[in-house]
Short mmCIF file of C-alpha atoms and ligand atoms in Angstrom, two decimals:
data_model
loop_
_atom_site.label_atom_id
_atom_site.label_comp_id
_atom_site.label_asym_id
_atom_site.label_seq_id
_atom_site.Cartn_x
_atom_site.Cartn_y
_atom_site.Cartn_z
CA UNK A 1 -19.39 20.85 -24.99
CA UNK A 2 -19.49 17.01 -26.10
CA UNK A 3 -17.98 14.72 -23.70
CA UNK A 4 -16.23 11.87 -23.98
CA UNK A 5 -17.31 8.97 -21.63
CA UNK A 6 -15.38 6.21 -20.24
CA UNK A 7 -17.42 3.34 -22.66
CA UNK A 8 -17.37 5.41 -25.44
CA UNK A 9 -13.48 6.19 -25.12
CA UNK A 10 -12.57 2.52 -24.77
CA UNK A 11 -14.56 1.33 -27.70
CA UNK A 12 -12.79 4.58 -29.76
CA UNK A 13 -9.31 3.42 -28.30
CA UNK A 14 -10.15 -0.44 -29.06
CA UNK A 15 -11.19 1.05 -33.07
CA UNK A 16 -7.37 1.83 -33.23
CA UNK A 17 -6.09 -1.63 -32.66
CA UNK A 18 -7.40 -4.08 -35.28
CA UNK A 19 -6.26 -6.92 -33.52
CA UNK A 20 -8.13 -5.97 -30.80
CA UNK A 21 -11.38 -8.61 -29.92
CA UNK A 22 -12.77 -6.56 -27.22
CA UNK A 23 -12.19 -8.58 -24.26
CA UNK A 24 -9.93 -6.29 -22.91
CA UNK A 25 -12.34 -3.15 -23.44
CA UNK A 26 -15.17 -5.49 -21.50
CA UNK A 27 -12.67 -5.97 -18.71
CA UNK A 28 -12.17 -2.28 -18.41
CA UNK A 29 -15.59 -1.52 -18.63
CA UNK A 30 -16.06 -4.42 -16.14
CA UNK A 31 -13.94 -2.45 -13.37
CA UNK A 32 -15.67 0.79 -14.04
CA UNK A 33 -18.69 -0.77 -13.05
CA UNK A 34 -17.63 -1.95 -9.94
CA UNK A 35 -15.74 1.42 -9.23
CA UNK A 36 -19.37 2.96 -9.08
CA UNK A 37 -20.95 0.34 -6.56
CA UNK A 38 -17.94 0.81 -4.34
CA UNK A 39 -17.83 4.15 -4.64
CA UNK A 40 -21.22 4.70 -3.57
CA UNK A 41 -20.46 2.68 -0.48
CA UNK A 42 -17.28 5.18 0.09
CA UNK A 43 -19.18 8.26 -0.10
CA UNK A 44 -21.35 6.87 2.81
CA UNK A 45 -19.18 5.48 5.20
CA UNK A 46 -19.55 8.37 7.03
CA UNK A 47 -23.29 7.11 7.83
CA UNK A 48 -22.10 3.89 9.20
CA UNK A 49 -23.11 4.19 13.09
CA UNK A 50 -25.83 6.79 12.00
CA UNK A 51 -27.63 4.56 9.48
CA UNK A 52 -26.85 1.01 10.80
CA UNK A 53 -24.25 0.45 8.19
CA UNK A 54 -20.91 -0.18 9.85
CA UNK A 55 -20.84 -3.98 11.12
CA UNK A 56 -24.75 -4.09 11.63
CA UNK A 57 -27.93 -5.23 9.26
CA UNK A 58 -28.11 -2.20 7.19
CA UNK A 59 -31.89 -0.86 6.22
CA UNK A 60 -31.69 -3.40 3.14
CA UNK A 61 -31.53 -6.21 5.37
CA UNK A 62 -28.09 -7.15 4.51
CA UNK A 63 -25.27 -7.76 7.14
CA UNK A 64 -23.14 -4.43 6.34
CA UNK A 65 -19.43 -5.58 5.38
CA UNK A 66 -15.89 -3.97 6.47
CA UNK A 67 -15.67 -1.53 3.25
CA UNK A 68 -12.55 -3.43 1.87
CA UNK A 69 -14.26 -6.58 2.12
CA UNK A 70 -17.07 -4.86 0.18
CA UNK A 71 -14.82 -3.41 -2.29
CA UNK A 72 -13.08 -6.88 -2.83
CA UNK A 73 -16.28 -8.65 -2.79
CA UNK A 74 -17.47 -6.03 -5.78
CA UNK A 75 -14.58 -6.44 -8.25
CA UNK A 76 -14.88 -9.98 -7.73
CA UNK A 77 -18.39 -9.92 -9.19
CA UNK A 78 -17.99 -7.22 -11.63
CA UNK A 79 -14.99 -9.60 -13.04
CA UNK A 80 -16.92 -12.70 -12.88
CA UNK A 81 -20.51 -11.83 -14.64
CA UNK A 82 -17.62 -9.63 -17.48
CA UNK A 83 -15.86 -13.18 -18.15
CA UNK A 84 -13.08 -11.98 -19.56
CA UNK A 85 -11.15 -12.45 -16.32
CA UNK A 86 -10.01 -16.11 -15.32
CA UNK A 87 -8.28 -15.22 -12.18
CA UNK A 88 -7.97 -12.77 -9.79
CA UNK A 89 -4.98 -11.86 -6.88
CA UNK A 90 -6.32 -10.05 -4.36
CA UNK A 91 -4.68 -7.94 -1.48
CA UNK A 92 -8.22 -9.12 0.42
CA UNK A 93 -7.13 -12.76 -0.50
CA UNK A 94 -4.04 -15.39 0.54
CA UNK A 95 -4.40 -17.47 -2.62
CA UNK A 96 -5.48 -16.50 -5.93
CA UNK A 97 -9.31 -16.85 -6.68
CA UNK A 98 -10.63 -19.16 -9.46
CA UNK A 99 -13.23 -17.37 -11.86
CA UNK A 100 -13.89 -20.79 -13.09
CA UNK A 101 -17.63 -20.61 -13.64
CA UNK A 102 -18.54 -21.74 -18.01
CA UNK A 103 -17.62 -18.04 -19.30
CA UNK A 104 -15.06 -16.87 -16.69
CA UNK A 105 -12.35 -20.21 -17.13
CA UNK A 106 -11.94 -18.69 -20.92
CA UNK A 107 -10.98 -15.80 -19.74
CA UNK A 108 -7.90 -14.47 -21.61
CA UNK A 109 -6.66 -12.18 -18.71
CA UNK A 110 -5.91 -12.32 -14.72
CA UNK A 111 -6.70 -9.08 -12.62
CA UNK A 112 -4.47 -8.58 -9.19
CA UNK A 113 -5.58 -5.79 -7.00
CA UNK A 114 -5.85 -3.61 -4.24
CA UNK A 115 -9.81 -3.56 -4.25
CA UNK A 116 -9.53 -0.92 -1.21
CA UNK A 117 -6.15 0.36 -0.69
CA UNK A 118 -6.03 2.86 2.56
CA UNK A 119 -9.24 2.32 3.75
CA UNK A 120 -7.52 2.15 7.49
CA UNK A 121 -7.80 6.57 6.12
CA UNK A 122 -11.77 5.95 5.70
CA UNK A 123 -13.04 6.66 9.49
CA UNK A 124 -10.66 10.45 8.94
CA UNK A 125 -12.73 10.61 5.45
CA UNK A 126 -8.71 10.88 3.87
CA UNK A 127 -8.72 9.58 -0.03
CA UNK A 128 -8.62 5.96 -0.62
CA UNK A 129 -8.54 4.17 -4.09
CA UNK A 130 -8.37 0.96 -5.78
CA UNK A 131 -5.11 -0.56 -7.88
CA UNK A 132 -5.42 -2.74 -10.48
CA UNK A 133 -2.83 -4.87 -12.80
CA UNK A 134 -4.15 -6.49 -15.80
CA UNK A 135 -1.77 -9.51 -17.82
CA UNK A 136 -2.46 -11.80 -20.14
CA UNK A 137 -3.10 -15.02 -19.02
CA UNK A 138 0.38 -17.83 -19.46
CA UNK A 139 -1.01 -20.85 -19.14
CA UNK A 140 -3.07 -22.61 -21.93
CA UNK A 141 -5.42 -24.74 -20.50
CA UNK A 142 -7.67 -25.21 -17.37
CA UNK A 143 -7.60 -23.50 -14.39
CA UNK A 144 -5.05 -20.25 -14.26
CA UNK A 145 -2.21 -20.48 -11.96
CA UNK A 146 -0.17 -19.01 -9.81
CA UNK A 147 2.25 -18.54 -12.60
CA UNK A 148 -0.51 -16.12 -14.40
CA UNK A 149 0.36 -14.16 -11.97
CA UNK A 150 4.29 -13.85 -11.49
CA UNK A 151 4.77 -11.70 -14.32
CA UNK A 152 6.70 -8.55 -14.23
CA UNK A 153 5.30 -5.46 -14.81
CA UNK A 154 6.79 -4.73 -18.31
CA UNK A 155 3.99 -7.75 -19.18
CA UNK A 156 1.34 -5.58 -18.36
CA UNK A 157 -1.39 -5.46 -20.33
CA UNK A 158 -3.06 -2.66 -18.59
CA UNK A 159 -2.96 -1.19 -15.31
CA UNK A 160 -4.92 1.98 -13.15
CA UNK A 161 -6.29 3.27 -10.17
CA UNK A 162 -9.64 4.80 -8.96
CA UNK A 163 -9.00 7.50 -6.24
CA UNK A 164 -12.62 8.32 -4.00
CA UNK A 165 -11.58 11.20 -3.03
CA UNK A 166 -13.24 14.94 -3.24
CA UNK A 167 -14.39 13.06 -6.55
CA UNK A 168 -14.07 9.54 -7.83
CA UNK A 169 -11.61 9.44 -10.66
CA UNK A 170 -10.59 6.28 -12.71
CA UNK A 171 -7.12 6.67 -14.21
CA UNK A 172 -6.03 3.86 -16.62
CA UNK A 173 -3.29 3.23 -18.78
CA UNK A 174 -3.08 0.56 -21.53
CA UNK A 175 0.51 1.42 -22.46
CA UNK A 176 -0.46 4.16 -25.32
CA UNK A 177 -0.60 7.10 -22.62
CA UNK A 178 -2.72 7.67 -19.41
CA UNK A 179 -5.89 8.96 -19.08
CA UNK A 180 -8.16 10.31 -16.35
CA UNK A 181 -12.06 10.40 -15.99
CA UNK A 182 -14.39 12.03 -13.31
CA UNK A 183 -17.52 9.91 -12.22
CA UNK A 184 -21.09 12.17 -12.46
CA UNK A 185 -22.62 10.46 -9.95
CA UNK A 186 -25.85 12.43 -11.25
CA UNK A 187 -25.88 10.21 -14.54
CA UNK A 188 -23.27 7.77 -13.14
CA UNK A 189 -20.90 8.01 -16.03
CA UNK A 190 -17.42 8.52 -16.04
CA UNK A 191 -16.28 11.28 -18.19
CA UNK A 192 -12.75 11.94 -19.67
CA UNK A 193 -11.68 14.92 -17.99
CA UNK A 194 -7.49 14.43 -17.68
CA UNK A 195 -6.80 13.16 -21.01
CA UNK A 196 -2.67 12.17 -21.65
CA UNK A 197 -1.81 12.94 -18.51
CA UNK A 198 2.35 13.62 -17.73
CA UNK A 199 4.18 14.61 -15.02
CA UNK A 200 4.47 18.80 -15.56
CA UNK A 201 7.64 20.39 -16.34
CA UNK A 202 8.33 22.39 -12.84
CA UNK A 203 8.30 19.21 -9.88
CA UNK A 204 8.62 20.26 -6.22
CA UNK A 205 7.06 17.88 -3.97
CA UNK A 206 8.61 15.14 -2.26
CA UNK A 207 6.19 12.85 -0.11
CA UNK A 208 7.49 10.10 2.52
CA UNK A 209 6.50 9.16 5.79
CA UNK A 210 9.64 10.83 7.25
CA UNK A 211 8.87 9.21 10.72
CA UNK A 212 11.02 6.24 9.53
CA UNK A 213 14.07 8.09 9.31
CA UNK A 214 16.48 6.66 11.31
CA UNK A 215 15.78 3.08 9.63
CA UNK A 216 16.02 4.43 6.00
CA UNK A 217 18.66 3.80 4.21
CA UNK A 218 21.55 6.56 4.56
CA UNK A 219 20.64 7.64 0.34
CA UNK A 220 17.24 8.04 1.49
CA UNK A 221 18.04 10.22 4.07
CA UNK A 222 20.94 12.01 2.33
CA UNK A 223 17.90 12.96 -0.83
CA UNK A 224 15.78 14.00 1.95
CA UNK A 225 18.25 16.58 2.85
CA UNK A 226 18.91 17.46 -0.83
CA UNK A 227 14.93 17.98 -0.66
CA UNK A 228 15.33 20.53 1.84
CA UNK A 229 18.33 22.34 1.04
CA UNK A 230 17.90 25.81 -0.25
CA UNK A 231 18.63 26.45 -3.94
CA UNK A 232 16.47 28.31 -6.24
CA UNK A 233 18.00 26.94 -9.77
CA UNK A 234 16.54 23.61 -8.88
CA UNK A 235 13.12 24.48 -6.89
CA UNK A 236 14.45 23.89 -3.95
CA UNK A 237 13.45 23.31 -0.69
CA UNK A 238 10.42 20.87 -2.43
CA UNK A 239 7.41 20.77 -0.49
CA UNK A 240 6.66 17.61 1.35
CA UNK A 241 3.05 16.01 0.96
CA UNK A 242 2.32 12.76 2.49
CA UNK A 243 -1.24 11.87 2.87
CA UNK A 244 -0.85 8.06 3.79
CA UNK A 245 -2.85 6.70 1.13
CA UNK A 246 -0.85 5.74 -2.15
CA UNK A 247 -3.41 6.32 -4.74
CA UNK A 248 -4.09 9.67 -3.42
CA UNK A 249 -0.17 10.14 -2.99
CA UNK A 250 0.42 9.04 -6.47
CA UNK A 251 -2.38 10.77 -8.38
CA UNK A 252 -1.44 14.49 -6.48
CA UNK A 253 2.31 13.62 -7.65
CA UNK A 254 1.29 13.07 -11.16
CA UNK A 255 -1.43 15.98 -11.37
CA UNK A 256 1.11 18.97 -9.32
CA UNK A 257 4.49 16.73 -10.45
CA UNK A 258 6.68 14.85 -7.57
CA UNK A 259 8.25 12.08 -6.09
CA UNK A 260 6.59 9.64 -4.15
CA UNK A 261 9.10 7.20 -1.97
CA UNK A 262 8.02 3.99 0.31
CA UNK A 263 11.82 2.53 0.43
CA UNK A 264 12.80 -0.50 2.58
CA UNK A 265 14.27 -0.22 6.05
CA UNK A 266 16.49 -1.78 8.44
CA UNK A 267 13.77 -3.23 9.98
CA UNK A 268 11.86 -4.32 6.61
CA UNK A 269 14.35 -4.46 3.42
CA UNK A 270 11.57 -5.03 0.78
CA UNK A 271 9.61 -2.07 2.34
CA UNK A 272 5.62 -1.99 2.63
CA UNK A 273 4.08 -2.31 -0.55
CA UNK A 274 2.72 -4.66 -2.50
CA UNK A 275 4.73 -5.42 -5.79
CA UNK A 276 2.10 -7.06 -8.06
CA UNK A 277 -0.93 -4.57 -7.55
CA UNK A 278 0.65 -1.90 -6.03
CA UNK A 279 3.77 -0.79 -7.04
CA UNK A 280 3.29 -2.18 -11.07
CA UNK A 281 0.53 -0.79 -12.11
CA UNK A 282 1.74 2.72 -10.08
CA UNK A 283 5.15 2.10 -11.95
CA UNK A 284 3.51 1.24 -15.63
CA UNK A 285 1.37 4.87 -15.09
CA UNK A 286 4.51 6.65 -14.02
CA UNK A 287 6.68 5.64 -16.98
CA UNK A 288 3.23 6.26 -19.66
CA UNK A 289 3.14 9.77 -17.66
CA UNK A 290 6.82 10.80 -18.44
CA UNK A 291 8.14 9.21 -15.17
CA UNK A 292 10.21 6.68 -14.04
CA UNK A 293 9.91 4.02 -11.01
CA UNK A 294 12.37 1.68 -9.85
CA UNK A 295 13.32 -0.14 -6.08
CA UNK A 296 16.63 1.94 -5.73
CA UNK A 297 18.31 0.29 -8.55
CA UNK A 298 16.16 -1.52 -10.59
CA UNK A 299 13.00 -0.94 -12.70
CA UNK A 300 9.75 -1.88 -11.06
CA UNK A 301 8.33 -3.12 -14.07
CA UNK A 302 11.83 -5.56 -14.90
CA UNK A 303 11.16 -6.87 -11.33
CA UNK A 304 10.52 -11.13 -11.76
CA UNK A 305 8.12 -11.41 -8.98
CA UNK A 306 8.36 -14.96 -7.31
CA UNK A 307 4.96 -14.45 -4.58
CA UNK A 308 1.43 -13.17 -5.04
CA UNK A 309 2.27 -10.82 -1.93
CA UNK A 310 5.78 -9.93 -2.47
CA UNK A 311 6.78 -6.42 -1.14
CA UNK A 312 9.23 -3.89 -2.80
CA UNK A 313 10.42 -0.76 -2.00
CA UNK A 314 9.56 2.20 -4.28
CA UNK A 315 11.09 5.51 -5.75
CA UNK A 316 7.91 6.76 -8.59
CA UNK A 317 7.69 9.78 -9.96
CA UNK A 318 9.57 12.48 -12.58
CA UNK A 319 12.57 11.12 -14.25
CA UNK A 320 15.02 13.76 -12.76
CA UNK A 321 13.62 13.29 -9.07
CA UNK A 322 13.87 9.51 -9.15
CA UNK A 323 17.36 9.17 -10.85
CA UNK A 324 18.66 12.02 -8.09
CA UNK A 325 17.30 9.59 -5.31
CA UNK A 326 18.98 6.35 -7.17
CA UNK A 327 22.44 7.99 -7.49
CA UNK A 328 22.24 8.79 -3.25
CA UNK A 329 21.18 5.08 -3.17
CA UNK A 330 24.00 4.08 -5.12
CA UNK A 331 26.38 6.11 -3.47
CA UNK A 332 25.46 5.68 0.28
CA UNK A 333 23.38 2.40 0.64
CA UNK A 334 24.71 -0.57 -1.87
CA UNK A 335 24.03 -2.51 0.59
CA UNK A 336 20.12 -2.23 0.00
CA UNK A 337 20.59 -3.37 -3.65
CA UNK A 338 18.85 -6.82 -3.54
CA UNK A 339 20.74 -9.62 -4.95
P1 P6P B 1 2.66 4.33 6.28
C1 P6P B 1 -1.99 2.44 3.23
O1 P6P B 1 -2.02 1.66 4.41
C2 P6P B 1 -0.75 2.03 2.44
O2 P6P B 1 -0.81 0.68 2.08
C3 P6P B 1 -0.55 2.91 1.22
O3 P6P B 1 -1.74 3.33 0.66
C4 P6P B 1 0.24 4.08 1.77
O4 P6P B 1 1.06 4.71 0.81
C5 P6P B 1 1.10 3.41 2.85
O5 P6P B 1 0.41 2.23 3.25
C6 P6P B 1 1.28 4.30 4.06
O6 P6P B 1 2.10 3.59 4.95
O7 P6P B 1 3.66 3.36 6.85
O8 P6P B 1 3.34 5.62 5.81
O9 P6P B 1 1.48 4.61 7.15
#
């Protein structure tokens, strides 16, 4: 059977769009790339004490890095050799990082990510993945800014994850549909193997880390009842997966179809997540899967974000799920609707 590899997908896709230079394919190819070096890492952390990795010189002679630090440290370089990227916002990184060497400052696009999202899951060898946002650059001349950044998610150019998990997938959207592919780490290609991927028809899983309970809002608790309650018409009681790791969350939500819910709390209003390179590019796959994603009451990707780091709470998944959730927020806990 002929596959279809990653490369050889984007350069089809980037055939459909005349006005498309190729920049954008580069990028994408650019993160794939890195994907591989970090998921080779991933697949060995495992080996850390054994082999002298974790925290020690490793047998190449290098001082072995914290994985995430790795995994930030890759994208970084992947981005800057591609030079289509002027700018990068990284979870790893307080302030946004310069790509300003000669090819890099041209760049038409900024990345922000999540190089390692999760990896607190690596030592129980749990799932762990990467997020990525791509936008167009905003400003027009010399260094990017901050401003690049604070874009809302409907700006998106293009947005994904890659999940290291039993294997290493790299799911991308570029806002014509989402698409999955499976690294062979014999020929170290990634391969389309989910092509248009939508939330299914039948949904039944709900996943939230239901220790938080009592400091969710009373609409959060009140759908996690509904969740439970018994009635056959609507596939009810769901079944409740929560592995701790978004991407891994996420992808299983999109693949087996359900709801995926990290809301804010008395304690923390905005929640736990990241809005610029976590809960956008999760929110601009949702909606390209069939799906919907919003904070309680308002679309993810409408959010204006004003920080790098800001935080937002998060309701993702099928259409029907996420709408039942907002009405219980809109019903029981107004008071949670930011201003
Ligand atoms: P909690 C991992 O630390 C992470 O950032 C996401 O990947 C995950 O969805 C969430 O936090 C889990 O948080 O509070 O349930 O442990």
């Amino acid at each position: 059977m002929k596959f279809k590899t990653l490369t050889e997908f984007i350069i089809e896709k980037q055939a459909e769009y005349p006005q498309a230079s190729g920049e954008l394919s580069r990028l994408l190819s650019d993160i794939g790339i890195a994907a591989k070096f970090v998921n080779r890492e991933v697949n060995r952390a495992g080996l850390g004490d054994v082999m002298g990795y974790a925290g020690e010189v490793n047998v190449q002679g290098e001082e072995q890095k914290k994985l995430d630090v790795y995994a930030n440290d890759q994208f970084i370089a992947a981005l800057k050799s591609g030079g289509q990227c002027c700018a990068i916002g990284s979870e790893e990184n307080e302030e946004i990082i310069i790509l300003d060497n000669d090819v890099s400052r041209h760049g038409k696009y900024v990345v922000a990510m999540d190089p390692l999202d999760g990896s607190s899951n690596i030592e129980s060898n749990v799932s762990i993945g990467t997020l990525f946002s791509i936008y167009r650059r905003r400003t027009v001349r010399g260094n990017a800014q901050l401003e690049d950044f604070l874009q809302p998610g409907r700006n998106l150019v293009a947005a994904g994850y890659v999940i290291y998990g039993s294997s290493t997938m790299l799911v991308y959207t570029t806002g014509y549909g989402v698409n999955g592919f499976t690294l062979d780490p014999s020929v170290g290609l990634f391969i389309l193997s989910h092509p248009d991927m939508k939330y299914p028809e039948k949904c039944n899983i709900y996943s939230i880390n239901e220790a938080n309970y009592f400091s969710f809002p009373e609409g959060v608790r009140k759908y996690i009842h509904y969740c439970q309650e018994e009635d056959a018409a609507t596939n009810r009681p769901y079944s409740t997966r929560y592995i701790g790791s978004m991407v891994a969350d996420i992808h299983r939500n999109i693949i087996r179809g359900g709801i995926f819910l990290y809301p804010g709390t008395t304690k923390s209003k905005k929640g736990k997540l990241r809005l610029l390179y976590e809960c956008c590019p999760v929110a601009f796959l949702a909606e390209q899967a069939g799906g919907k994603a919003s904070d309680g009451f308002r679309r993810i990707l409408d959010i204006q974000p004003a920080m790098l780091h800001e935080r937002s709470p998060i309701f993702v998944g099928p259409v029907k799920m996420v709408e039942q959730a907002e009405n219980l927020m809109r019903l029981y806990s107004s008071e949670f609707k930011p201003d």
